[in-house]
CSV table of C-alpha atoms in Angstrom, one decimal:
chain,number,residue,atom,x,y,z
H,191,MET,CA,-26.0,4.8,-22.0
H,192,THR,CA,-23.4,2.8,-24.0
H,193,MET,CA,-20.8,5.2,-22.7
H,194,ALA,CA,-21.9,4.7,-19.1
H,195,LEU,CA,-21.6,0.9,-19.6
H,196,LEU,CA,-18.2,1.3,-21.2
H,197,ILE,CA,-17.0,3.4,-18.3
H,198,LEU,CA,-18.3,0.9,-15.8
H,199,GLY,CA,-16.6,-1.9,-17.7
H,200,MET,CA,-13.3,0.1,-17.7
H,201,GLY,CA,-13.7,0.7,-14.0
H,202,LEU,CA,-14.1,-3.0,-13.4
H,203,CYS,CA,-11.1,-3.9,-15.6
H,204,SER,CA,-9.0,-1.4,-13.7
H,205,PHE,CA,-10.2,-2.6,-10.3
H,206,LEU,CA,-10.0,-6.3,-10.6
H,207,PRO,CA,-6.2,-6.6,-11.0
H,208,ARG,CA,-5.8,-4.5,-7.9
H,209,TYR,CA,-8.4,-6.3,-5.8
H,210,LEU,CA,-8.4,-9.9,-6.7
H,211,PRO,CA,-4.9,-10.8,-5.4
H,212,LEU,CA,-5.9,-9.3,-2.0
H,213,VAL,CA,-8.7,-11.8,-1.6
H,214,LEU,CA,-7.6,-14.8,-3.6
H,215,LEU,CA,-3.9,-15.1,-3.0
H,216,ALA,CA,-2.7,-17.0,0.1
H,217,ASP,CA,1.0,-16.7,0.8
H,218,ARG,CA,1.7,-18.5,-2.4
H,219,GLU,CA,4.2,-16.9,-4.8
H,220,MET,CA,3.1,-16.0,-8.3
H,221,PRO,CA,4.7,-18.4,-10.8
H,222,ALA,CA,8.0,-16.9,-12.2
H,223,VAL,CA,6.7,-17.0,-15.7
H,224,ALA,CA,3.6,-15.0,-14.8
H,225,LYS,CA,5.7,-12.5,-12.9
H,226,SER,CA,8.0,-12.1,-15.8
H,227,LEU,CA,5.2,-11.6,-18.3
H,228,LEU,CA,3.6,-9.0,-16.1
H,229,SER,CA,6.9,-7.1,-15.7
H,230,TYR,CA,7.2,-6.7,-19.5
H,231,THR,CA,3.6,-5.7,-20.0
H,232,PRO,CA,3.9,-2.0,-19.2
H,233,PRO,CA,6.7,-1.3,-21.8
H,234,ALA,CA,5.0,-3.5,-24.4
H,235,VAL,CA,1.7,-1.8,-24.1
H,236,LEU,CA,3.2,1.7,-24.1
H,237,ALA,CA,5.1,0.8,-27.3
H,238,ALA,CA,2.0,-0.5,-28.8
H,239,LEU,CA,0.2,2.7,-28.1
H,240,VAL,CA,2.9,5.3,-29.0
H,241,VAL,CA,4.3,3.8,-32.2
H,242,PRO,CA,1.0,4.3,-34.2
H,243,GLU,CA,0.6,7.8,-32.7
H,244,MET,CA,4.1,8.7,-34.0
H,245,LEU,CA,4.1,7.0,-37.3
H,246,MET,CA,0.5,7.3,-38.3
H,247,PRO,CA,-0.9,10.4,-36.6
H,248,GLY,CA,-4.6,10.7,-36.9
H,249,GLY,CA,-4.6,7.3,-38.5
H,250,HIS,CA,-3.7,8.6,-41.9
H,251,GLY,CA,-1.2,6.1,-43.2
H,252,MET,CA,2.5,6.0,-42.6
H,253,GLN,CA,4.4,9.3,-42.2
H,254,LEU,CA,8.0,8.2,-41.9
H,255,SER,CA,9.4,11.6,-42.8
H,256,ALA,CA,11.2,14.5,-41.2
H,257,SER,CA,8.2,16.7,-41.7
H,258,ASN,CA,6.1,14.7,-39.2
H,259,PRO,CA,6.0,16.7,-35.9
H,260,TYR,CA,4.6,13.7,-34.0
H,261,LEU,CA,7.7,11.6,-35.0
H,262,ILE,CA,10.1,14.5,-34.2
H,263,GLY,CA,8.4,15.2,-30.8
H,264,GLY,CA,8.2,11.6,-29.9
H,265,GLY,CA,11.9,11.0,-30.9
H,266,VAL,CA,13.1,14.0,-28.8
H,267,THR,CA,11.0,12.8,-25.9
H,268,PHE,CA,12.5,9.4,-26.0
H,269,VAL,CA,16.1,10.6,-26.2
H,270,ALA,CA,15.5,13.0,-23.4
H,271,GLY,CA,14.0,10.2,-21.4
H,272,LEU,CA,17.1,8.2,-21.7
H,273,TYR,CA,19.1,11.0,-20.2
H,274,SER,CA,16.8,12.1,-17.4
H,275,LYS,CA,14.4,10.3,-15.2
H,276,LYS,CA,12.5,13.5,-14.4
H,277,PHE,CA,9.3,12.5,-16.0
H,278,LEU,CA,7.6,15.9,-16.2
H,279,LEU,CA,10.7,17.6,-17.5
H,280,VAL,CA,11.2,15.0,-20.2
H,281,THR,CA,7.5,15.3,-21.2
H,282,ALA,CA,7.8,19.1,-21.3
H,283,ILE,CA,10.9,18.9,-23.6
H,284,GLY,CA,9.1,16.6,-25.9
H,285,ILE,CA,6.0,18.8,-26.1
H,286,ALA,CA,8.2,21.8,-26.8
H,287,ALA,CA,9.9,20.0,-29.6
H,288,PHE,CA,6.6,19.0,-31.1
H,289,TYR,CA,5.2,22.5,-31.1
H,290,LEU,CA,8.4,24.0,-32.4
H,291,SER,CA,8.7,21.6,-35.3
H,292,ARG,CA,5.0,22.1,-36.0
H,293,TRP,CA,5.5,25.8,-36.1
H,294,LEU,CA,8.6,25.6,-38.2
H,295,LEU,CA,7.0,23.2,-40.7
H,296,GLY,CA,4.0,25.5,-41.0
Q,46,MET,CA,11.2,10.7,0.6
Q,47,SER,CA,10.5,13.1,3.4
Q,48,ASN,CA,8.9,11.4,6.3
Q,49,PRO,CA,6.6,13.7,8.2
Q,50,GLN,CA,6.1,11.2,11.0
Q,51,ALA,CA,9.2,10.4,13.0
Q,52,PRO,CA,9.5,6.6,13.0
Q,53,GLY,CA,9.2,4.7,16.2
Q,54,GLU,CA,7.4,7.3,18.3
Q,55,ALA,CA,7.1,6.5,21.9
Q,56,VAL,CA,3.4,7.5,22.0
Q,57,ARG,CA,1.1,5.1,20.2
Q,58,PRO,CA,-0.5,7.0,17.4
Q,59,GLY,CA,-4.3,7.2,17.3
Q,60,PRO,CA,-6.5,6.5,14.3
Q,61,GLY,CA,-6.5,10.1,13.3
Q,62,SER,CA,-2.8,10.4,13.1
Q,63,THR,CA,-2.5,7.2,11.1
Q,64,LEU,CA,-4.9,8.6,8.6
Q,65,ARG,CA,-3.0,11.9,8.5
Q,66,ALA,CA,0.3,10.1,8.1
Q,67,GLY,CA,-1.1,8.4,5.1
Q,68,ALA,CA,-2.3,11.6,3.6
Q,69,MET,CA,1.0,13.4,4.3
Q,70,SER,CA,3.0,10.6,2.7
Q,71,MET,CA,1.5,11.5,-0.6
Q,72,LEU,CA,2.5,15.2,-0.7
Q,73,PRO,CA,5.6,14.7,-2.9
Q,74,PHE,CA,3.5,12.9,-5.4
Q,75,LEU,CA,1.0,15.7,-5.7
Q,76,ALA,CA,3.5,17.7,-7.8
Q,77,SER,CA,3.0,15.2,-10.7
Q,78,ALA,CA,-0.6,14.3,-10.0
Q,79,ILE,CA,-1.9,17.9,-10.3
Q,80,PRO,CA,-0.8,18.7,-13.9
Q,81,MET,CA,-1.7,15.2,-15.0
Q,82,GLY,CA,-5.2,15.6,-13.6
Q,83,LEU,CA,-5.6,18.9,-15.3
Q,84,ALA,CA,-4.5,17.4,-18.6
Q,85,GLY,CA,-7.1,14.7,-18.2
Q,86,GLY,CA,-9.8,17.3,-17.7
Q,87,ILE,CA,-8.8,19.2,-20.8
Q,88,LEU,CA,-8.2,16.1,-23.0
Q,89,GLY,CA,-11.5,14.3,-22.3
Q,90,PRO,CA,-13.8,16.8,-24.0
Q,91,ALA,CA,-11.1,17.4,-26.6
Q,92,ASN,CA,-11.4,13.8,-27.5
Q,93,GLY,CA,-15.2,14.1,-27.9
Q,94,LEU,CA,-16.3,12.9,-24.4
Q,95,SER,CA,-19.0,14.6,-22.6
Q,96,GLY,CA,-18.2,16.3,-19.2
Q,97,TRP,CA,-20.0,13.5,-17.4
Q,98,ALA,CA,-18.1,10.8,-19.3
Q,99,THR,CA,-14.8,12.6,-18.7
Q,100,LEU,CA,-15.3,12.8,-14.9
Q,101,GLY,CA,-17.0,9.4,-14.7
Q,102,LEU,CA,-14.1,7.7,-16.5
Q,103,ALA,CA,-11.6,9.4,-14.2
Q,104,MET,CA,-13.6,8.3,-11.1
Q,105,ALA,CA,-14.1,4.8,-12.3
Q,106,VAL,CA,-10.6,3.8,-13.4
Q,107,ASN,CA,-8.6,5.8,-10.8
Q,108,SER,CA,-5.6,5.5,-13.0
Q,109,GLY,CA,-4.1,8.2,-15.1
Q,110,THR,CA,-2.7,5.7,-17.6
Q,111,ALA,CA,-6.0,3.9,-18.2
Q,112,GLN,CA,-7.9,7.2,-18.4
Q,113,PHE,CA,-5.6,8.8,-21.0
Q,114,ILE,CA,-5.5,5.7,-23.1
Q,115,GLY,CA,-9.3,5.4,-22.7
Q,116,PHE,CA,-9.6,8.9,-24.2
Q,117,ALA,CA,-7.4,8.0,-27.1
Q,118,LEU,CA,-9.1,4.7,-27.9
Q,119,ILE,CA,-12.6,6.2,-27.5
Q,120,ALA,CA,-11.7,9.0,-29.8
Q,121,GLY,CA,-10.3,6.5,-32.3
Q,122,HIS,CA,-13.6,4.6,-32.3
Q,123,SER,CA,-12.0,1.4,-31.0
Q,124,GLY,CA,-14.3,-1.5,-30.2
Q,125,ALA,CA,-15.5,-1.9,-26.6
Q,126,LEU,CA,-13.6,-5.2,-26.5
Q,127,THR,CA,-10.3,-3.5,-27.3
Q,128,ILE,CA,-10.9,-0.7,-24.8
Q,129,LEU,CA,-11.7,-3.1,-22.0
Q,130,LEU,CA,-8.8,-5.5,-22.9
Q,131,THR,CA,-6.4,-2.6,-23.0
Q,132,THR,CA,-7.6,-1.3,-19.7
Q,133,LEU,CA,-7.1,-4.7,-18.2
Q,134,ILE,CA,-3.6,-5.0,-19.7
Q,135,LEU,CA,-2.7,-1.6,-18.3
Q,136,GLY,CA,-3.8,-2.7,-14.9
Q,137,LEU,CA,-1.8,-5.9,-14.9
Q,138,ARG,CA,1.2,-4.3,-13.0
Q,139,MET,CA,-1.3,-3.8,-10.2
Q,140,LEU,CA,-1.5,-7.6,-9.9
Q,141,ILE,CA,2.2,-7.5,-8.9
Q,142,TYR,CA,1.7,-4.7,-6.4
Q,143,SER,CA,-1.4,-6.4,-4.9
Q,144,ALA,CA,0.3,-9.7,-4.6
Q,145,ILE,CA,3.3,-8.2,-2.9
Q,146,LEU,CA,1.0,-6.5,-0.4
Q,147,VAL,CA,-0.9,-9.7,0.5
Q,148,PRO,CA,1.3,-10.9,3.3
Q,149,HIS,CA,1.3,-7.4,4.8
Q,150,VAL,CA,-2.5,-7.0,5.0
Q,151,ARG,CA,-3.4,-10.3,6.7
Q,152,GLU,CA,-5.3,-8.5,9.5
Q,153,VAL,CA,-7.1,-6.0,7.3
Q,154,PRO,CA,-10.8,-7.0,7.3
Q,155,GLN,CA,-12.3,-8.1,4.0
Q,156,ARG,CA,-14.6,-5.1,3.6
Q,157,TRP,CA,-11.7,-2.8,3.8
Q,158,ARG,CA,-9.8,-4.7,1.1
Q,159,VAL,CA,-12.3,-3.5,-1.5
Q,160,LEU,CA,-11.3,0.1,-0.7
Q,161,LEU,CA,-7.7,-0.8,-0.4
Q,162,GLY,CA,-7.8,-2.4,-3.8
Q,163,PHE,CA,-9.7,0.4,-5.4
Q,164,GLY,CA,-7.3,3.0,-4.1
Q,165,LEU,CA,-4.2,1.2,-4.9
Q,166,ILE,CA,-2.1,3.3,-7.3
Q,167,ASP,CA,1.6,3.3,-7.9
Q,168,ALA,CA,2.5,6.1,-5.5
Q,169,VAL,CA,0.5,4.6,-2.7
Q,170,PHE,CA,2.1,1.2,-3.2
Q,171,PHE,CA,5.6,2.6,-3.2
Q,172,VAL,CA,5.2,4.5,0.0
Q,173,ALA,CA,3.2,1.8,1.8
Q,174,ILE,CA,5.5,-1.1,1.0
Q,175,GLU,CA,8.5,0.9,2.2
Q,176,ARG,CA,6.9,1.6,5.6
Q,177,LEU,CA,5.5,-1.9,5.9
Q,178,LYS,CA,9.0,-3.4,5.3
Q,179,LYS,CA,10.7,-1.0,7.7
Q,180,GLY,CA,8.1,-1.8,10.3
Q,181,GLU,CA,6.9,1.8,10.6
Q,182,LEU,CA,3.4,0.8,9.8
Q,183,THR,CA,2.1,-2.0,12.0
Q,184,GLU,CA,-1.4,-0.9,13.2
Q,185,ARG,CA,-4.5,0.4,11.4
Q,186,LYS,CA,-2.9,-0.2,8.1
Q,187,HIS,CA,-6.2,0.3,6.4
Q,188,LEU,CA,-6.4,3.8,7.7
Q,189,PHE,CA,-2.9,4.7,6.3
Q,190,PHE,CA,-4.0,3.4,2.9
Q,191,LEU,CA,-7.3,5.3,3.2
Q,192,GLY,CA,-5.5,8.6,3.9
Q,193,ALA,CA,-3.0,8.1,1.1
Q,194,SER,CA,-5.4,6.9,-1.5
Q,195,GLY,CA,-8.1,9.4,-0.5
Q,196,VAL,CA,-5.8,12.4,-0.9
Q,197,MET,CA,-4.7,11.3,-4.3
Q,198,TYR,CA,-8.2,10.5,-5.5
Q,199,VAL,CA,-9.8,13.7,-4.3
Q,200,THR,CA,-6.9,15.8,-5.8
Q,201,TRP,CA,-7.2,14.0,-9.1
Q,202,MET,CA,-10.9,14.5,-9.4
Q,203,LEU,CA,-10.7,18.2,-8.5
Q,204,CYS,CA,-7.9,18.7,-11.1
Q,205,THR,CA,-10.1,16.9,-13.6
Q,206,LEU,CA,-12.9,19.4,-13.0
Q,207,VAL,CA,-10.6,22.4,-13.2
Q,208,GLY,CA,-9.1,21.0,-16.4
Q,209,MET,CA,-12.6,20.7,-17.9
Q,210,ALA,CA,-13.4,24.3,-16.9
Q,211,LEU,CA,-10.1,25.4,-18.5
Q,212,GLY,CA,-10.9,23.4,-21.7
Q,213,SER,CA,-14.4,24.9,-22.1
Q,214,ALA,CA,-13.1,28.4,-21.4
Q,215,VAL,CA,-10.5,28.1,-24.1
Q,216,PRO,CA,-12.5,26.2,-26.8
Q,217,ASP,CA,-9.6,26.0,-29.3
Q,218,LEU,CA,-7.5,24.0,-27.0
Q,219,ALA,CA,-8.4,20.9,-29.0
Q,220,ASP,CA,-7.1,22.2,-32.3
Q,221,LEU,CA,-3.7,22.8,-30.9
Q,222,GLY,CA,-2.3,19.3,-31.3
Q,223,LEU,CA,-3.5,18.4,-27.8
Q,224,ASP,CA,-3.2,14.8,-28.5
Q,225,PHE,CA,0.5,15.0,-28.5
Q,226,PRO,CA,1.1,15.7,-24.8
Q,227,MET,CA,-0.5,12.3,-24.1
Q,228,THR,CA,1.9,10.6,-26.5
Q,229,ALA,CA,4.8,12.5,-25.0
Q,230,MET,CA,3.9,11.3,-21.6
Q,231,PHE,CA,3.8,7.7,-22.7
Q,232,VAL,CA,7.0,8.0,-24.6
Q,233,ALA,CA,8.7,9.5,-21.5
Q,234,MET,CA,7.4,6.5,-19.5
Q,235,LEU,CA,8.6,4.2,-22.2
Q,236,ALA,CA,12.1,5.7,-22.2
Q,237,GLY,CA,12.2,5.4,-18.4
Q,238,SER,CA,11.3,1.7,-18.5
Q,239,LEU,CA,14.3,0.9,-20.8
Q,240,ALA,CA,16.4,-0.7,-18.0
Q,241,ASN,CA,18.1,-3.4,-20.1
Q,242,TRP,CA,18.2,-5.0,-23.5
Q,243,ARG,CA,15.3,-7.4,-22.7
Q,244,VAL,CA,12.9,-4.5,-22.2
Q,245,GLY,CA,14.3,-3.1,-25.4
Q,246,ALA,CA,13.5,-6.3,-27.2
Q,247,ALA,CA,9.9,-6.2,-25.8
Q,248,ILE,CA,9.5,-2.6,-27.0
Q,249,VAL,CA,10.8,-3.1,-30.5
Q,250,THR,CA,8.8,-6.3,-31.1
Q,251,ALA,CA,5.6,-4.7,-29.7
Q,252,GLY,CA,6.2,-1.6,-31.9
Q,253,LEU,CA,6.7,-3.8,-35.0
Q,254,THR,CA,3.7,-5.9,-34.3
Q,255,VAL,CA,1.4,-2.9,-33.9
Q,256,VAL,CA,2.5,-1.4,-37.2
Q,257,LEU,CA,2.1,-4.8,-39.0
Q,258,GLY,CA,-1.3,-5.3,-37.3
Q,259,HIS,CA,-2.8,-1.9,-37.8
Q,260,GLY,CA,-5.3,-3.2,-40.2
Q,261,LEU,CA,-6.8,-5.5,-37.6
Q,262,PRO,CA,-10.4,-4.7,-36.6
Q,263,TYR,CA,-11.3,-3.0,-33.3
Q,264,ASN,CA,-7.7,-1.8,-32.9
Q,265,LEU,CA,-6.9,-5.3,-31.7
Q,266,GLY,CA,-3.3,-4.8,-33.0
Q,267,VAL,CA,-2.6,-3.0,-29.7
Q,268,VAL,CA,-3.6,-6.1,-27.7
Q,269,LEU,CA,-1.7,-8.4,-30.0
Q,270,ALA,CA,1.4,-6.3,-29.9
Q,271,THR,CA,1.3,-6.2,-26.1
Q,272,VAL,CA,1.1,-10.0,-25.9
Q,273,VAL,CA,4.0,-10.4,-28.4
Q,274,GLY,CA,6.2,-7.8,-26.7
Q,275,ALA,CA,5.7,-9.2,-23.2
Q,276,THR,CA,6.3,-12.7,-24.4
Q,277,VAL,CA,9.5,-11.7,-26.2
Q,278,GLY,CA,10.8,-10.0,-23.0
Q,279,THR,CA,10.1,-13.1,-21.0
Q,280,VAL,CA,11.8,-15.4,-23.5
Q,281,CYS,CA,14.9,-13.1,-23.5
Q,282,GLU,CA,14.9,-13.3,-19.7
Q,283,TYR,CA,14.8,-17.1,-19.9
Q,284,LEU,CA,17.6,-17.2,-22.4
Q,285,GLU,CA,19.7,-14.8,-20.2
Q,286,LYS,CA,19.2,-17.1,-17.2
Q,287,ARG,CA,20.3,-20.1,-19.2
Q,288,ARG,CA,23.4,-18.3,-20.2
Q,289,THR,CA,24.5,-16.9,-16.9
Q,290,PRO,CA,25.2,-19.3,-14.0
Q,291,GLU,CA,23.0,-19.0,-10.9
Q,292,ASN,CA,25.7,-17.6,-8.7
Q,293,SER,CA,26.9,-14.8,-11.0
Q,294,ALA,CA,26.5,-11.3,-9.8
Q,295,THR,CA,23.6,-9.4,-11.3
Q,296,GLU,CA,24.6,-6.8,-13.8
Q,297,THR,CA,23.5,-3.7,-11.9
Q,298,SER,CA,25.5,-1.5,-14.2
Q,299,GLU,CA,22.7,-2.0,-16.7
Q,300,GLU,CA,20.2,-0.6,-14.4
Q,301,SER,CA,19.6,3.0,-14.7
Q,302,SER,CA,19.3,4.5,-11.2
Q,303,PRO,CA,16.5,6.9,-10.9
Q,304,ASP,CA,17.5,10.3,-9.6
Q,305,GLU,CA,14.3,10.9,-7.7
Q,306,GLY,CA,14.7,8.7,-4.7
Q,307,ASP,CA,12.5,5.7,-5.3
Q,308,PRO,CA,11.7,4.0,-2.1
Q,309,THR,CA,11.8,0.5,-3.7
Q,310,SER,CA,15.1,0.9,-5.5
Q,311,GLU,CA,17.1,-0.1,-2.5
Q,312,ASP,CA,15.5,-3.4,-1.5
Q,313,ASN,CA,14.3,-6.3,-3.4
Q,314,THR,CA,10.6,-5.7,-3.7
Q,315,ALA,CA,9.6,-9.2,-4.4
Q,316,ASN,CA,9.7,-11.8,-1.7
Q,317,ASP,CA,13.1,-13.1,-0.8
Q,318,GLY,CA,14.7,-16.3,-2.0
Q,319,LYS,CA,14.6,-15.5,-5.7
Q,320,PRO,CA,17.4,-14.4,-8.0
Q,321,PRO,CA,17.3,-10.6,-8.1
Q,322,THR,CA,17.3,-10.7,-11.9
Q,323,GLU,CA,13.7,-11.9,-11.8
Q,324,ASP,CA,12.1,-8.7,-10.8
Q,325,LYS,CA,14.6,-6.2,-12.0
Q,326,THR,CA,12.6,-5.2,-14.9
Q,327,ALA,CA,9.5,-5.0,-12.9
Q,328,LYS,CA,11.3,-2.7,-10.6
Q,329,ALA,CA,12.5,-0.6,-13.4
Q,330,ASP,CA,9.0,-0.3,-14.6
Q,331,LYS,CA,7.8,0.7,-11.2
Q,332,VAL,CA,10.4,3.3,-11.0
Q,333,ASN,CA,9.2,5.0,-14.1
Q,334,GLU,CA,5.6,4.5,-13.4
Q,335,GLU,CA,6.1,6.4,-10.2
Q,336,ASN,CA,4.9,9.6,-11.6
Q,337,VAL,CA,2.0,8.2,-13.5
Q,338,ALA,CA,-0.1,6.9,-10.8
């Protein structure tokens, strides 16, 4: 029941930003500041999500070491992503690096 | 982008062909939607969600990003407030898309706008805005949107179901470090969004904030870090504008050009009459979000 409510809430939070401008906005421009804030939101939220995953996998404290496959895999993914914009390829390279380092590190 | 419909046909297309054109326009995007949908179906149960919750979440949010992050947050026992706020934050780029579409959907009836809004994902936006600007889409716009959004939605849900079946057939999938593919996907998006130093500043400060704030209750550090990162990016943009005179050429060399023809990379997506610097970052984000609709 709680889960159902949560899912409905998430659905609403996902729907409103797509829908509201269509009914509320006249031909007015969004203020420049709002536009700018919005444009930096995706990278900021992504960073906020991946940094803990890489540095503190499973939520077990800091693992800033070369024996942390999450950090290695994430690092490789990022570097690959700077060289290629082929999203799926970059993701695949990163996943391969993760599993390889995991296997090598036992 | 391959265009299945020759532009400017002499014969006026009927409702069916508009719907079909919308559906066909999404074919190139299915290549990335299918594996992502499968991954979602596998990862939901792996993160402790029931089958119903996995499918329900996919159906409700209609967004790969929100779905994957929802799994991660639910598995990490985040508070409902954090989960909802994060979902909202992830959807904010849709405000931009939606606002850009407003002048183009004047004649679309209100009741259709609900569907249009619900079905609005990155891929649909890219294709639609391109055709709207070129004047290739002038009538029955709602049907074009319905065709495009419908194909993506149905494909995604079917792939979710197949992924769930795969996951239950191979029960050990969850012990295989399956949380990493999700992280890899986000890191790939992150690298793709790094169009200039301002985005870099936003990323670094958000990352720092989330590490410093990891002790906050309900995982609120994620929300705080997002606010800090976006603010820093905006401040950097403001400083940049102060430094460079209005009439200077924009530093396009900084911009990484995507090698997968992005329909919006050629033209200024935002309305005219503003300095191009203003939405460059937004464009860069859109470019890399292209595959993550």
